[in-house]
Coordinates of C-alpha atoms and ligand atoms in Angstrom, one line a residue:
M318 CA 96.6 95.3 180.2
N319 CA 100.1 96.3 181.2
T320 CA 101.3 99.5 182.8
L321 CA 104.4 101.5 181.9
S322 CA 105.6 103.6 184.9
I323 CA 108.4 106.0 185.2
I324 CA 109.0 106.9 188.9
K325 CA 111.7 109.4 189.6
A326 CA 113.4 111.2 192.5
D327 CA 116.5 113.3 193.3
T328 CA 118.0 111.5 196.2
G329 CA 121.4 113.2 196.2
G330 CA 123.6 114.9 193.5
F331 CA 127.2 114.3 192.4
V332 CA 128.7 116.9 192.3
G333 CA 126.2 119.5 193.6
H334 CA 123.0 119.1 191.5
S335 CA 124.7 118.0 188.3
E336 CA 124.5 114.2 188.2
V337 CA 123.6 110.9 189.9
H338 CA 126.6 109.0 191.4
P339 CA 127.3 105.7 189.6
E340 CA 127.0 103.7 192.9
A341 CA 123.4 105.1 193.5
L342 CA 122.5 104.0 189.9
Q343 CA 123.9 100.6 190.6
V344 CA 121.9 100.1 193.8
A345 CA 118.7 101.1 191.9
R346 CA 119.6 98.7 189.0
D347 CA 120.1 95.9 191.4
A348 CA 116.7 96.6 193.1
V349 CA 114.9 96.6 189.7
S350 CA 116.6 93.4 188.6
A351 CA 115.5 91.8 191.9
A352 CA 111.9 93.0 191.4
V353 CA 111.8 91.5 187.9
A354 CA 113.2 88.2 189.3
D355 CA 110.5 88.3 192.0
G356 CA 107.8 88.8 189.5
L357 CA 106.7 92.3 190.8
L358 CA 107.8 93.8 187.5
I359 CA 107.6 92.4 184.0
D360 CA 110.7 94.4 183.1
G361 CA 112.6 97.5 184.2
T362 CA 115.5 99.7 183.6
V363 CA 117.2 102.6 185.4
S364 CA 118.3 105.8 183.9
R365 CA 119.0 109.4 184.9
C366 CA 118.9 113.0 183.7
G367 CA 121.0 115.3 185.8
D368 CA 120.7 114.5 189.5
D369 CA 117.4 112.6 189.1
I370 CA 117.1 108.8 189.0
S371 CA 114.3 107.3 186.9
L372 CA 112.9 103.8 187.4
I373 CA 111.3 102.8 184.1
M374 CA 109.1 99.8 184.7
T375 CA 106.5 97.6 183.1
H376 CA 104.1 95.6 185.3
R377 CA 100.5 94.3 185.6
H378 CA 99.4 96.3 188.7
G379 CA 97.9 99.4 187.0
A380 CA 98.6 103.1 187.8
D381 CA 99.0 104.3 191.4
A382 CA 99.5 100.7 192.5
E383 CA 100.7 100.3 196.1
P384 CA 103.2 97.5 195.4
V385 CA 105.0 99.4 192.6
H386 CA 105.0 102.7 194.4
S387 CA 106.3 101.2 197.6
F388 CA 109.0 99.4 195.7
A389 CA 110.1 102.7 194.2
W390 CA 110.0 104.4 197.6
D391 CA 112.2 101.6 199.1
T392 CA 114.6 101.9 196.2
F393 CA 114.9 105.6 196.8
Q394 CA 115.6 104.9 200.4
K395 CA 118.5 102.7 199.3
T396 CA 119.9 105.3 196.9
T397 CA 119.5 107.9 199.7
A398 CA 121.7 105.7 201.9
V399 CA 124.4 105.7 199.3
A400 CA 124.1 109.5 199.0
E401 CA 124.4 109.8 202.8
R402 CA 127.4 107.5 203.0
L403 CA 129.3 109.4 200.2
G404 CA 128.2 112.8 201.4
L405 CA 126.4 113.5 198.1
Y406 CA 124.6 116.8 197.9
G407 CA 121.0 117.0 199.0
A408 CA 120.7 113.3 200.2
G409 CA 117.1 112.2 200.2
Q410 CA 116.1 115.6 198.9
D411 CA 112.8 114.5 197.2
L412 CA 111.6 112.1 199.9
L413 CA 109.3 114.6 201.7
S414 CA 107.5 112.2 203.9
D415 CA 108.7 110.1 206.8
A416 CA 107.0 106.9 205.9
F417 CA 105.3 105.4 202.8
S418 CA 101.5 105.2 202.8
G419 CA 99.4 103.7 199.9
N420 CA 101.0 105.5 197.0
L421 CA 103.5 108.2 196.1
R422 CA 101.0 111.0 195.6
G423 CA 102.2 114.1 197.5
M424 CA 105.3 112.3 198.9
G425 CA 107.9 113.9 196.7
P426 CA 108.9 111.4 193.9
G427 CA 107.4 112.2 190.5
Y428 CA 105.7 109.7 188.3
A429 CA 104.1 109.3 184.9
E430 CA 102.1 106.1 184.3
L431 CA 100.2 104.8 181.3
E432 CA 98.1 101.6 181.3
F433 CA 97.4 100.2 177.8
D434 CA 96.9 97.2 175.6
E435 CA 100.1 96.6 173.7
R436 CA 99.8 97.0 170.0
P437 CA 101.6 94.4 167.7
S438 CA 104.5 96.9 167.6
E439 CA 104.7 99.4 170.5
P440 CA 107.2 102.2 170.0
V441 CA 107.3 104.5 173.1
I442 CA 109.6 107.4 174.1
C443 CA 110.3 108.1 177.7
F444 CA 111.4 111.7 178.3
L445 CA 113.3 112.7 181.4
A446 CA 114.1 116.4 182.2
D447 CA 116.2 118.1 184.8
K448 CA 116.1 121.7 186.2
T449 CA 112.5 122.4 185.2
E450 CA 108.9 121.9 186.1
P451 CA 106.1 119.7 184.8
G452 CA 104.6 122.5 182.6
A453 CA 107.7 122.2 180.5
W454 CA 106.0 119.4 178.6
N455 CA 103.0 121.7 177.6
L456 CA 104.6 123.2 174.5
P457 CA 106.1 120.1 173.0
L458 CA 102.9 118.1 173.7
Y459 CA 100.8 120.7 172.0
K460 CA 103.1 120.6 169.0
M461 CA 103.2 116.8 168.8
F462 CA 99.4 116.3 169.1
A463 CA 97.8 119.5 167.9
D464 CA 100.1 121.5 165.6
P465 CA 100.1 120.5 161.9
F466 CA 103.2 122.6 161.3
N467 CA 105.0 120.1 163.6
T468 CA 103.0 116.9 162.9
P469 CA 101.8 116.5 159.3
G470 CA 100.0 113.3 160.4
L471 CA 97.3 115.5 161.8
V472 CA 96.5 116.6 158.2
I473 CA 97.4 113.5 156.3
D474 CA 96.7 110.5 158.5
E475 CA 93.0 109.6 158.7
K476 CA 93.4 108.2 162.2
M477 CA 94.9 111.5 163.5
H478 CA 92.7 113.9 161.6
V479 CA 89.8 113.8 164.1
G480 CA 92.2 115.0 166.8
F481 CA 93.2 114.3 170.4
R482 CA 91.8 114.8 173.9
F483 CA 94.0 116.8 176.4
E484 CA 93.5 116.4 180.1
V485 CA 94.8 119.5 181.9
Y486 CA 95.5 119.9 185.6
D487 CA 95.2 123.1 187.5
L488 CA 97.9 122.6 190.1
Y489 CA 96.9 125.5 192.3
E490 CA 93.2 124.5 192.7
E491 CA 93.7 120.7 192.4
R492 CA 91.1 120.3 189.6
R493 CA 91.1 119.0 186.0
V494 CA 89.5 119.9 182.7
T495 CA 89.5 118.2 179.3
F496 CA 89.7 119.8 175.8
E497 CA 89.5 118.3 172.4
T498 CA 91.7 119.5 169.6
P499 CA 91.4 120.9 166.9
R500 CA 87.9 122.0 168.0
E501 CA 88.9 123.6 171.3
T502 CA 92.5 124.5 170.5
Y503 CA 92.2 128.1 171.6
D504 CA 90.6 127.1 174.9
L505 CA 93.4 124.7 175.5
L506 CA 96.1 127.2 174.7
M507 CA 94.5 129.8 177.0
Y508 CA 95.4 127.6 179.9
I509 CA 98.5 125.6 178.9
G510 CA 100.3 128.8 177.9
A511 CA 100.6 129.3 181.7
P512 CA 102.7 126.2 182.5
A513 CA 103.5 127.1 186.1
R514 CA 99.8 126.5 187.0
Y515 CA 98.2 124.5 184.1
V516 CA 99.8 121.2 183.1
V517 CA 98.9 118.7 180.4
H518 CA 98.5 115.4 182.4
R519 CA 97.4 113.0 179.7
I520 CA 96.4 112.8 176.1
D521 CA 94.1 110.3 174.4
S522 CA 93.4 109.6 170.7
I523 CA 89.7 110.4 169.9
R524 CA 89.6 108.1 166.9
L525 CA 91.4 105.1 168.4
G526 CA 90.1 105.6 171.9
I527 CA 93.6 104.8 173.4
P528 CA 95.9 106.7 175.8
C529 CA 98.8 108.3 174.0
A530 CA 100.8 110.3 176.5
A531 CA 101.2 110.9 180.3
T532 CA 103.3 113.3 182.3
S533 CA 104.4 113.6 185.9
T534 CA 102.5 116.6 187.4
Q535 CA 103.5 117.1 191.0
R536 CA 105.0 120.4 192.1
L537 CA 107.4 119.9 195.0
S538 CA 107.1 123.4 196.2
L539 CA 103.3 123.1 196.4
I540 CA 103.6 119.9 198.4
A541 CA 106.4 121.1 200.7
G542 CA 105.2 124.8 201.0
K543 CA 108.8 125.9 200.2
Y544 CA 111.5 125.5 197.6
V545 CA 113.1 122.0 198.0
G546 CA 114.5 121.5 194.5
K547 CA 112.9 121.5 191.1
D548 CA 110.3 118.9 190.1
D549 CA 112.3 117.7 187.1
P550 CA 109.4 116.0 185.3
V551 CA 109.1 112.9 183.2
M552 CA 106.8 112.0 180.3
I553 CA 105.7 108.9 178.3
V554 CA 104.7 109.2 174.7
R555 CA 103.4 106.3 172.5
C556 CA 104.2 106.7 168.8
Q557 CA 103.2 105.6 165.3
S558 CA 100.2 103.9 163.7
G559 CA 97.7 106.7 164.1
L560 CA 99.7 108.5 166.8
P561 CA 102.5 111.0 166.1
A562 CA 105.5 109.3 164.4
V563 CA 108.8 109.1 166.4
G564 CA 110.1 112.0 164.3
E565 CA 107.0 114.1 165.0
V566 CA 107.4 113.4 168.7
L567 CA 111.0 114.5 168.7
E568 CA 110.6 117.5 166.4
P569 CA 109.4 120.1 169.1
F570 CA 112.8 119.7 170.8
A571 CA 114.6 121.0 167.7
M572 CA 113.9 124.4 169.2
A573 CA 115.5 125.3 172.6
Y574 CA 112.3 126.8 174.0
A575 CA 112.3 128.6 177.3
V576 CA 111.3 126.8 180.6
A577 CA 111.3 127.8 184.2
G578 CA 113.5 126.1 186.9
C579 CA 117.2 126.6 186.3
M580 CA 119.5 127.9 189.2
R581 CA 117.7 128.0 192.5
G582 CA 114.4 127.1 190.8
S583 CA 114.2 130.8 189.9
H584 CA 115.2 131.4 186.3
H585 CA 114.0 130.9 182.8
A586 CA 116.4 129.2 180.5
P587 CA 116.4 127.3 177.3
I588 CA 115.9 123.5 177.4
M589 CA 118.7 121.6 175.8
P590 CA 118.0 118.2 174.2
V591 CA 120.9 115.9 174.9
G592 CA 122.2 112.3 174.8
L593 CA 122.6 110.6 178.1
A594 CA 126.3 111.4 178.2
Q595 CA 125.5 115.1 178.2
A596 CA 122.6 115.1 180.6
T597 CA 124.7 116.7 183.3
P598 CA 123.7 120.4 183.9
A599 CA 126.8 122.4 184.6
R600 CA 126.7 126.1 183.6
F601 CA 124.5 128.1 186.0
D602 CA 123.0 124.8 187.2
G603 CA 121.7 124.3 183.7
P604 CA 120.8 124.8 181.0
P605 CA 117.9 122.5 181.7
R606 CA 118.3 119.2 180.0
V607 CA 115.9 116.7 178.4
V608 CA 116.8 113.1 177.3
A609 CA 114.6 110.9 175.1
L610 CA 114.8 107.2 175.7
G611 CA 113.1 105.1 172.9
F612 CA 111.8 101.6 173.5
Q613 CA 109.9 99.0 171.6
I614 CA 107.8 97.1 174.1
K615 CA 107.1 93.5 173.4
N616 CA 104.9 91.4 175.9
G617 CA 105.9 94.0 178.5
A618 CA 109.7 93.6 177.8
L619 CA 111.5 97.0 177.3
I620 CA 113.5 96.6 174.1
G621 CA 116.0 99.5 174.4
P622 CA 116.6 102.2 175.3
R623 CA 117.8 104.0 172.2
D624 CA 119.3 107.4 173.2
M625 CA 117.2 109.5 170.7
F626 CA 118.8 112.9 171.2
D627 CA 122.3 111.5 170.8
D628 CA 122.0 112.6 167.2
P629 CA 123.6 115.4 165.1
S630 CA 120.1 116.6 164.0
F631 CA 119.8 118.1 167.5
D632 CA 123.2 119.9 167.3
R633 CA 121.5 123.2 166.2
A634 CA 119.1 123.0 169.2
R635 CA 122.0 122.6 171.5
S636 CA 123.9 125.5 170.1
Q637 CA 120.7 127.6 170.1
A638 CA 120.4 126.7 173.8
N639 CA 123.9 128.0 174.5
E640 CA 123.2 131.2 172.5
V641 CA 119.9 131.9 174.3
M642 CA 121.6 131.1 177.7
D643 CA 124.3 133.8 176.9
Y644 CA 121.6 136.3 176.1
L645 CA 119.4 135.5 179.2
R646 CA 122.4 135.4 181.6
R647 CA 123.2 139.0 180.6
H648 CA 119.9 140.0 182.3
G649 CA 121.5 139.0 185.6
P650 CA 118.9 139.4 188.4
F651 CA 116.3 141.0 186.1
E652 CA 113.1 139.5 184.7
P653 CA 112.4 137.7 182.4
H654 CA 115.6 135.7 183.2
R655 CA 114.5 135.6 186.8
L656 CA 111.0 134.3 187.3
A657 CA 108.1 136.7 187.9
L658 CA 107.6 137.5 191.6
E659 CA 104.5 135.3 192.0
D660 CA 106.5 132.3 190.8
L661 CA 109.2 133.0 193.3
E662 CA 106.7 132.5 196.1
Y663 CA 108.4 129.5 197.6
T664 CA 112.0 130.8 197.6
T665 CA 113.6 132.4 200.6
M666 CA 113.3 135.7 198.9
H667 CA 110.1 136.3 200.8
Q668 CA 111.9 136.0 204.1
L669 CA 114.2 138.8 202.9
E670 CA 111.2 140.8 201.9
A671 CA 109.7 140.4 205.4
N672 CA 112.9 141.8 206.9
L673 CA 112.4 145.0 204.9
A674 CA 108.7 145.3 205.4
D675 CA 108.8 148.2 207.9
R676 CA 111.1 150.3 205.7
W677 CA 108.3 151.0 203.2
Q678 CA 106.5 154.3 203.7
P679 CA 103.1 155.2 202.0
L680 CA 103.6 157.9 199.3
T681 CA 100.7 159.8 200.9
E682 CA 102.7 160.5 204.0
P683 CA 105.6 162.9 204.5
R684 CA 109.1 161.5 203.8
V685 CA 110.7 160.2 207.0
P686 CA 114.5 160.6 206.9
A687 CA 116.2 157.2 206.9
A688 CA 117.6 156.3 210.3
R689 CA 121.4 156.5 210.4
Ligands
F6R1459 C1 118.5 122.4 192.6 C2 118.9 123.6 191.9 C3 120.1 124.3 192.3 C4 120.1 124.9 193.7 C5 121.3 125.7 193.9 C6 121.5 126.2 195.4 O1 117.5 121.7 191.8 O2 118.3 123.9 190.9 O3 120.2 125.4 191.4 O4 118.9 125.6 194.0 O5 122.5 125.0 193.6 O6 121.5 125.2 196.2 P1 121.8 125.3 197.8 O7 120.8 126.4 198.3 O8 121.5 123.9 198.4 O9 123.2 125.7 197.9
MG1460 MG1 119.2 118.2 193.1
MG1461 MG1 117.1 117.5 189.4

């Protein structure tokens, strides 16, 4: 059984938080080529969305494997060194720990991993996003695997008709729960409609008994206890032959749905599906971007990528994202453009609030004139 891993980190932006510098990408590509030559990896490729580098790798070590995670950690140290030398912005930003120990859990870099027996033909799409959080995958995953208005295969294909099993993480309480669709659709939606806290981590086919999708679920702010940059999640989705078709997997992104995370991690904004050339958030440190890299996997070799959103059928979603961005921007510092107070918990706004704490007077007491 092989494993497909995407491991990602922001180790420094060029310019500001908008892109990865080509030298950093080259250093990562050289490291991955060497790891393939050494036999650590079967195959690997390097890509990026905004200021986040993604290592996309196939190997035989399984999920959470020490050799693969430590390789990614070392590679991000190397890209951080490039960022430091060039003075790139936020060098080493996502490397929250001083030293590597065991695996990357709780250390800053995000990862999505899926271990599976390769089918005779194995189409897979790797999604990379910037300026948003892991719950941003909840809505599209629901549509792909549980909404017949998005995925006619749920109605028509006998292998899909039975439904799918969603594993959901509660990021605040560090616990998990599983729901089967369509039977428990409403229970599932009750939770995943709150994507800041509840995140779809994995989906399995009930009929085929195989894993179909995996996401990165770490929240940097919950690890660090403060805002250190957005999580910028990644996701793996297998397609076809009893799983959603490639077109059904891409269809949810034809709407620029609203996600949290843009500008100072503090704003809702529409997510814009783009080709790699346009995966460079600019206006208002956004709008958040998503790229879709399609691969056929053969004996672990990554045949691809195809840049799936580099296609005119997503032009309308891009222009919708611009229109929604105009509308939301006009709210300025007001909700719902700005996140709700509880979701701003890890920004420096709370320090400012603390400075004003003794200015508040109970309404039950007489008005004290403000000091001059
Ligand atoms: C980073 C991000 C940016 C920064 C913003 C302010 O992921 O989303 O919007 O939060 O550019 O950055 P600082 O405080 O470093 O100037
Ligand atoms: Mg950044
Ligand atoms: Mg980023």
